[in-house]
Short mmCIF file of C-alpha atoms in Angstrom, two decimals:
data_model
loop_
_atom_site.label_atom_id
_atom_site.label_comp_id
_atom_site.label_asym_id
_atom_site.label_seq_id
_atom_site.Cartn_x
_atom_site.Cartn_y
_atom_site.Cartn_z
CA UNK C 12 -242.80 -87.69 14.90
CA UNK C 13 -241.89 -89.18 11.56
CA UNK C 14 -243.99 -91.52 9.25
CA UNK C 15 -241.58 -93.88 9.25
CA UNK C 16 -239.71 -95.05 11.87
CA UNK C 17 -237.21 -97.71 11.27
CA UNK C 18 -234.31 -99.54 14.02
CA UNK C 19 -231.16 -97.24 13.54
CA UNK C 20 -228.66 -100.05 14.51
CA UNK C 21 -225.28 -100.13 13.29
CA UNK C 22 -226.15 -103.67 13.33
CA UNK C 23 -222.75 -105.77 13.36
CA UNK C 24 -223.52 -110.06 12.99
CA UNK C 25 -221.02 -112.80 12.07
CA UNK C 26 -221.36 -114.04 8.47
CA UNK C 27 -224.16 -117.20 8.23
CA UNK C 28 -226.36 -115.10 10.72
CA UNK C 29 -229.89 -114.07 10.62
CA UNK C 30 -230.40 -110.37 10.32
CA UNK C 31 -233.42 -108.49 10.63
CA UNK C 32 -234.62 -105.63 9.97
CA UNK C 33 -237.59 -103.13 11.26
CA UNK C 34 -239.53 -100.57 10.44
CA UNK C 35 -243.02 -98.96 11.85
CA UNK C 36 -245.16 -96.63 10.30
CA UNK C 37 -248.28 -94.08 11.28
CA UNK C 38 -249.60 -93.18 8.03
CA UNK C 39 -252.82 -95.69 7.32
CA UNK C 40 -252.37 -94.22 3.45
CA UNK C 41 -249.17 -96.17 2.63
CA UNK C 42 -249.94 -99.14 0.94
CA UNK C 43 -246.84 -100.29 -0.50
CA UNK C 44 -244.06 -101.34 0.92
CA UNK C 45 -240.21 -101.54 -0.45
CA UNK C 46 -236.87 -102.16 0.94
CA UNK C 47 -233.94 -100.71 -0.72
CA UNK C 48 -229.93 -101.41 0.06
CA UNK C 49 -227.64 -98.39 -0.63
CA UNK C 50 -223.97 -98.88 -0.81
CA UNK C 51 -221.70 -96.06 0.10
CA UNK C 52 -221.62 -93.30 -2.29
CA UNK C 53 -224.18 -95.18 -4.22
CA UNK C 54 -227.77 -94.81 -5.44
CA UNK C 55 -230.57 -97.06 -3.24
CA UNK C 56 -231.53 -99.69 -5.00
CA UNK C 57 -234.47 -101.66 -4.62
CA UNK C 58 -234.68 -105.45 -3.12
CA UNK C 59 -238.02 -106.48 -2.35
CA UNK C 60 -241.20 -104.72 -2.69
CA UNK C 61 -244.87 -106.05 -1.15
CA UNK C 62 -248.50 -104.62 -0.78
CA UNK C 63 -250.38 -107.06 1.31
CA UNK C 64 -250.04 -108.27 4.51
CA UNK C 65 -248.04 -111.20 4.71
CA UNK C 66 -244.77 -112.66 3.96
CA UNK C 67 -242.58 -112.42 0.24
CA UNK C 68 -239.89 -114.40 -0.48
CA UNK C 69 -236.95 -113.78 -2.91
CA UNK C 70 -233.85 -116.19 -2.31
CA UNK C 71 -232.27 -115.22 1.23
CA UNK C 72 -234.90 -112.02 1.49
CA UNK C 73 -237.33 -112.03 3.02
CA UNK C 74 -239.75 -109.38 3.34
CA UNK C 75 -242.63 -109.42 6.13
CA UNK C 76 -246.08 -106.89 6.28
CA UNK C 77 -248.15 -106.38 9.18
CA UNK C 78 -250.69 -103.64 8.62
CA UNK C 79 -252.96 -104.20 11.41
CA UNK C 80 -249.92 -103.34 13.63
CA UNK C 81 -247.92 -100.92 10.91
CA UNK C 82 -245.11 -102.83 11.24
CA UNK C 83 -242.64 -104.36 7.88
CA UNK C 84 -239.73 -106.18 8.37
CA UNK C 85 -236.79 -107.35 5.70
CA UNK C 86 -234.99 -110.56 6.93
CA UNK C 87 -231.73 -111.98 5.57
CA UNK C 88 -231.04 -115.39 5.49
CA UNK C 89 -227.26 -116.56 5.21
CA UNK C 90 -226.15 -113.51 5.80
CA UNK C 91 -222.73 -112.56 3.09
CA UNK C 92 -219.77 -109.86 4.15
CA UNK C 93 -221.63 -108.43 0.66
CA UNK C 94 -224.69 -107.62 2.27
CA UNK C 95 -222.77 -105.16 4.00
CA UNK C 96 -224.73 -101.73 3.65
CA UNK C 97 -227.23 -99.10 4.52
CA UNK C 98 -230.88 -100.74 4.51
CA UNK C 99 -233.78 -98.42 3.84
CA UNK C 100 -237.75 -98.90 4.06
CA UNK C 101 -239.71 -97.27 2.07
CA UNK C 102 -243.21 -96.84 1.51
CA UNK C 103 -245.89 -94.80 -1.14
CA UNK C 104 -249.35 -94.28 -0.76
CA UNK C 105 -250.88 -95.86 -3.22
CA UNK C 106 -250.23 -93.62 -5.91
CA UNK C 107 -248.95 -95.07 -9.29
CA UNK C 108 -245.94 -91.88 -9.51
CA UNK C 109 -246.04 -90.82 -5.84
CA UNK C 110 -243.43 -90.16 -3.68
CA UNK C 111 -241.61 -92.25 -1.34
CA UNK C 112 -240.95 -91.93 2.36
CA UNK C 113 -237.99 -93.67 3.95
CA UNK C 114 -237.25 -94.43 6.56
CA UNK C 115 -233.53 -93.60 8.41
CA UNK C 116 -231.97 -96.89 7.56
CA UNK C 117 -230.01 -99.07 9.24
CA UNK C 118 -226.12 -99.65 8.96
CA UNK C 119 -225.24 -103.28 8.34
CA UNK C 120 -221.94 -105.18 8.33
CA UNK C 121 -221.60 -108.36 8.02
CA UNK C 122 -217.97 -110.32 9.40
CA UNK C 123 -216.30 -112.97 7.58
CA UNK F 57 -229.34 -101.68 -19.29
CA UNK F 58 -229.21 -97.63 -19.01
CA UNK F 59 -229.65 -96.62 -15.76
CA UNK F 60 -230.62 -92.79 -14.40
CA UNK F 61 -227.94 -90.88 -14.97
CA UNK F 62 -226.98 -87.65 -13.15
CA UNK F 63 -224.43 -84.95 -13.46
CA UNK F 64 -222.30 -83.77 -12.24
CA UNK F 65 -221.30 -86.50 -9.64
CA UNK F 66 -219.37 -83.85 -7.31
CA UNK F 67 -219.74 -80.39 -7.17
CA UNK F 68 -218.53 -77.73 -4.84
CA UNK F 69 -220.07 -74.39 -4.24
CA UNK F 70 -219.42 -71.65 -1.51
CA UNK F 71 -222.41 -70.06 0.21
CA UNK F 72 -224.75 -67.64 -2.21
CA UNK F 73 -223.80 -69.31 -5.09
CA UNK F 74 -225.98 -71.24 -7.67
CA UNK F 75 -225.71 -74.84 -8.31
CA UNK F 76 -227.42 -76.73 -11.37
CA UNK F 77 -228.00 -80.28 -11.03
CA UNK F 78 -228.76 -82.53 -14.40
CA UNK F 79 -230.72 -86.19 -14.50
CA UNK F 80 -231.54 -87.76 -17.50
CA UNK F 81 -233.83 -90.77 -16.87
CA UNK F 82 -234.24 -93.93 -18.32
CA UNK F 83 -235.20 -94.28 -21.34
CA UNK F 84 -239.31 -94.07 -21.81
CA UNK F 85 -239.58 -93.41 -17.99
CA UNK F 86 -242.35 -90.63 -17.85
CA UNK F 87 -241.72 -89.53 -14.18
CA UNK F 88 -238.35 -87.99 -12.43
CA UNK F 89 -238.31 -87.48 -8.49
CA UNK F 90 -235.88 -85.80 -6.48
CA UNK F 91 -234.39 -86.53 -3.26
CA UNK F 92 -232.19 -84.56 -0.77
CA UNK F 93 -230.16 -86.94 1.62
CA UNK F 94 -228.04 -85.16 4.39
CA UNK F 95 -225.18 -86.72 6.30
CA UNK F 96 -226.35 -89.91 8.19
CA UNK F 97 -230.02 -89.15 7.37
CA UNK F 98 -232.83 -90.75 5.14
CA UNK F 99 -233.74 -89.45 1.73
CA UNK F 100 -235.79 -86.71 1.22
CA UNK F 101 -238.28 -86.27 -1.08
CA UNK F 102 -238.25 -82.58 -2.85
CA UNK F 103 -240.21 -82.51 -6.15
CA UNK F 104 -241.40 -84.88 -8.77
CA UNK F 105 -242.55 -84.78 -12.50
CA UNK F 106 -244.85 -86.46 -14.85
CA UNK F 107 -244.33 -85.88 -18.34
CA UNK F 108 -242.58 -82.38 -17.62
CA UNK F 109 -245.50 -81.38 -15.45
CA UNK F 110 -245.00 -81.10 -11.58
CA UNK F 111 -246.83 -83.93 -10.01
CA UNK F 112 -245.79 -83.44 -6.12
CA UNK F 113 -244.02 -81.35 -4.14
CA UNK F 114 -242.43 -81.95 -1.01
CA UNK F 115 -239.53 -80.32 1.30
CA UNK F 116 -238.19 -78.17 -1.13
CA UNK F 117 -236.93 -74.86 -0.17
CA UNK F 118 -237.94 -71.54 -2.08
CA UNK F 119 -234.39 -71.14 -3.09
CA UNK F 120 -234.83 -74.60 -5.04
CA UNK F 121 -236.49 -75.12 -8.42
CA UNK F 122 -236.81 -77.74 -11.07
CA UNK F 123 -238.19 -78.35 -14.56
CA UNK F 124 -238.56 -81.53 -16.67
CA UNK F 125 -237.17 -80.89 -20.17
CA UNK F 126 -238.70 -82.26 -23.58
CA UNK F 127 -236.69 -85.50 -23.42
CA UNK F 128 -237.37 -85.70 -20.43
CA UNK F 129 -233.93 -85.07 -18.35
CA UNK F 130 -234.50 -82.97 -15.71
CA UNK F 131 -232.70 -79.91 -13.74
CA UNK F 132 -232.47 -79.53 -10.01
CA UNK F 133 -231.47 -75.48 -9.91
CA UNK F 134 -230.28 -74.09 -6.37
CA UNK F 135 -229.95 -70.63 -5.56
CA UNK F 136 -228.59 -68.59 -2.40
CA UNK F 137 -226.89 -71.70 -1.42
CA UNK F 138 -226.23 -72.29 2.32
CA UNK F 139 -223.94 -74.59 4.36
CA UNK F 140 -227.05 -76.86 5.35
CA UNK F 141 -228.00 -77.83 1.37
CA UNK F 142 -224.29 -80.01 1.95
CA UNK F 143 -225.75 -83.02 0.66
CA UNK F 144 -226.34 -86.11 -1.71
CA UNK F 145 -229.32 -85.44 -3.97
CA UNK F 146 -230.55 -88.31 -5.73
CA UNK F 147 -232.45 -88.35 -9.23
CA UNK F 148 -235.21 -91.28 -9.20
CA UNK F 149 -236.86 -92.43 -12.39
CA UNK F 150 -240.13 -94.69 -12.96
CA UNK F 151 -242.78 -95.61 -15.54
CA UNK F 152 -246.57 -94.71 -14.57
CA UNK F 153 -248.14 -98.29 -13.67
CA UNK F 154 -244.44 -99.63 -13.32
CA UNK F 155 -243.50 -97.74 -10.86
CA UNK F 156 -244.59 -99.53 -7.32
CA UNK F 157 -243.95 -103.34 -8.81
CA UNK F 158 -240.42 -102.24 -10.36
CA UNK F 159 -239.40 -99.40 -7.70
CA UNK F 160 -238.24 -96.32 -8.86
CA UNK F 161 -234.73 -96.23 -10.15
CA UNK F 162 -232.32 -94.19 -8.34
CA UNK F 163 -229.10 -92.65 -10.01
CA UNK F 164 -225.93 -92.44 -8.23
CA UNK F 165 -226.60 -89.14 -7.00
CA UNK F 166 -225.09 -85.72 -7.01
CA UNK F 167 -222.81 -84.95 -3.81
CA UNK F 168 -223.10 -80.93 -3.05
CA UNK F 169 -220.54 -79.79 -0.88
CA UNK F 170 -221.27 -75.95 0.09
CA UNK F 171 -218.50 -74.14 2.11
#
């Protein structure tokens, strides 16, 4: 079983729509929590990033942490034929240069 | 603003052969990670360094090695390639005490084609 488990979609919604996205996790270790969006051919790159429980909030992002339950979500408000990509969760354990474990991301389009 | 940088971006080797793989971080980042990502799959981690010292190690074969240079740039060497190292390996760069708050900094990636 992996670490991190995330929704595989392809998720396909009309532009304007909610989206979200999941991901749970087994390892008790990880502490932070980042979602990146990778276009095709591209590098990930990062969007939000959160440590505690709770909800974060960057413009249409936003960015939800369970830890009681392992569970993170990213959702997108508005959503723009431009947010169109591969989203990926992430998470490290704690460790100021450790590694990162992803999870398998999910394919998004978004329709005009 | 610089961004990682790796080279080359496509590269095409047939099976036993050796493949070098170059990153250059950005500037004054301390720590270089490497990441293998397969067809459809999720990135995985291979090997990381802290100012040129190995810091972790993850899935990375015995055929693979890698060294953090003086400046800092990095090599990804691959020997005895095989059809299953087809992939896009990514070059990640961060700054000790930066790195969680700012993410790590991915480059654009290297795509290996083996055949």
């Amino acid at each position: 079983q992996k670490e991190v488990e995330q929704d595989p979609g392809p998720l396909s919604v009309p532009e304007g729509a909610i989206v979200s996205l999941n991901c749970t996790y087994s390892n008790s270790a990880f502490q932070y929590f980042m979602w990146y969006r990778q276009y095709s051919r591209k590098g990930p790159e990062l969007l939000m990033y959160t440590y505690s429980s709770g909800n974060k909030e960057d413009g249409r992002f936003t960015a939800q942490v369970d830890k009681s339950s392992k569970y993170i979500s990213l959702f997108i408000r508005d959503s723009q034929p431009s947010d169109s990509a591969t989203y990926l969760c992430a998470m490290n354990g704690g460790t100021s240069y450790g590694k990162l474990t992803f999870g398998q991301g999910t394919i998004l389009t978004v329709h005009p | 603003a610089a961004g990682v940088i790796q080279s080359p971006r496509h590269l095409i080797k047939e099976k036993r052969e050796t493949a070098t793989l170059k990153c250059y971080p950005i500037p004054r980042h301390d720590t270089v990670y490497w990441y293998q990502q397969g067809p459809g799959q999720d990135p995985q981690f291979l090997i990381s360094f802290y100012e040129k010292m190995q810091s972790d190690k993850g899935s990375i074969p015995d055929r693979f090695s890698a060294q953090q240079f003086s400046d800092y740039h990095s090599e990804l060497n691959m020997s005895s390639l095989e059809l299953g190292d087809s992939a896009l390996y990514f070059c990640a760069s961060s700054l000790v005490g930066q790195g969680l708050s700012s993410g790590y900094t991915f480059g654009s990636g290297t795509r290996l084609t083996v055949v």
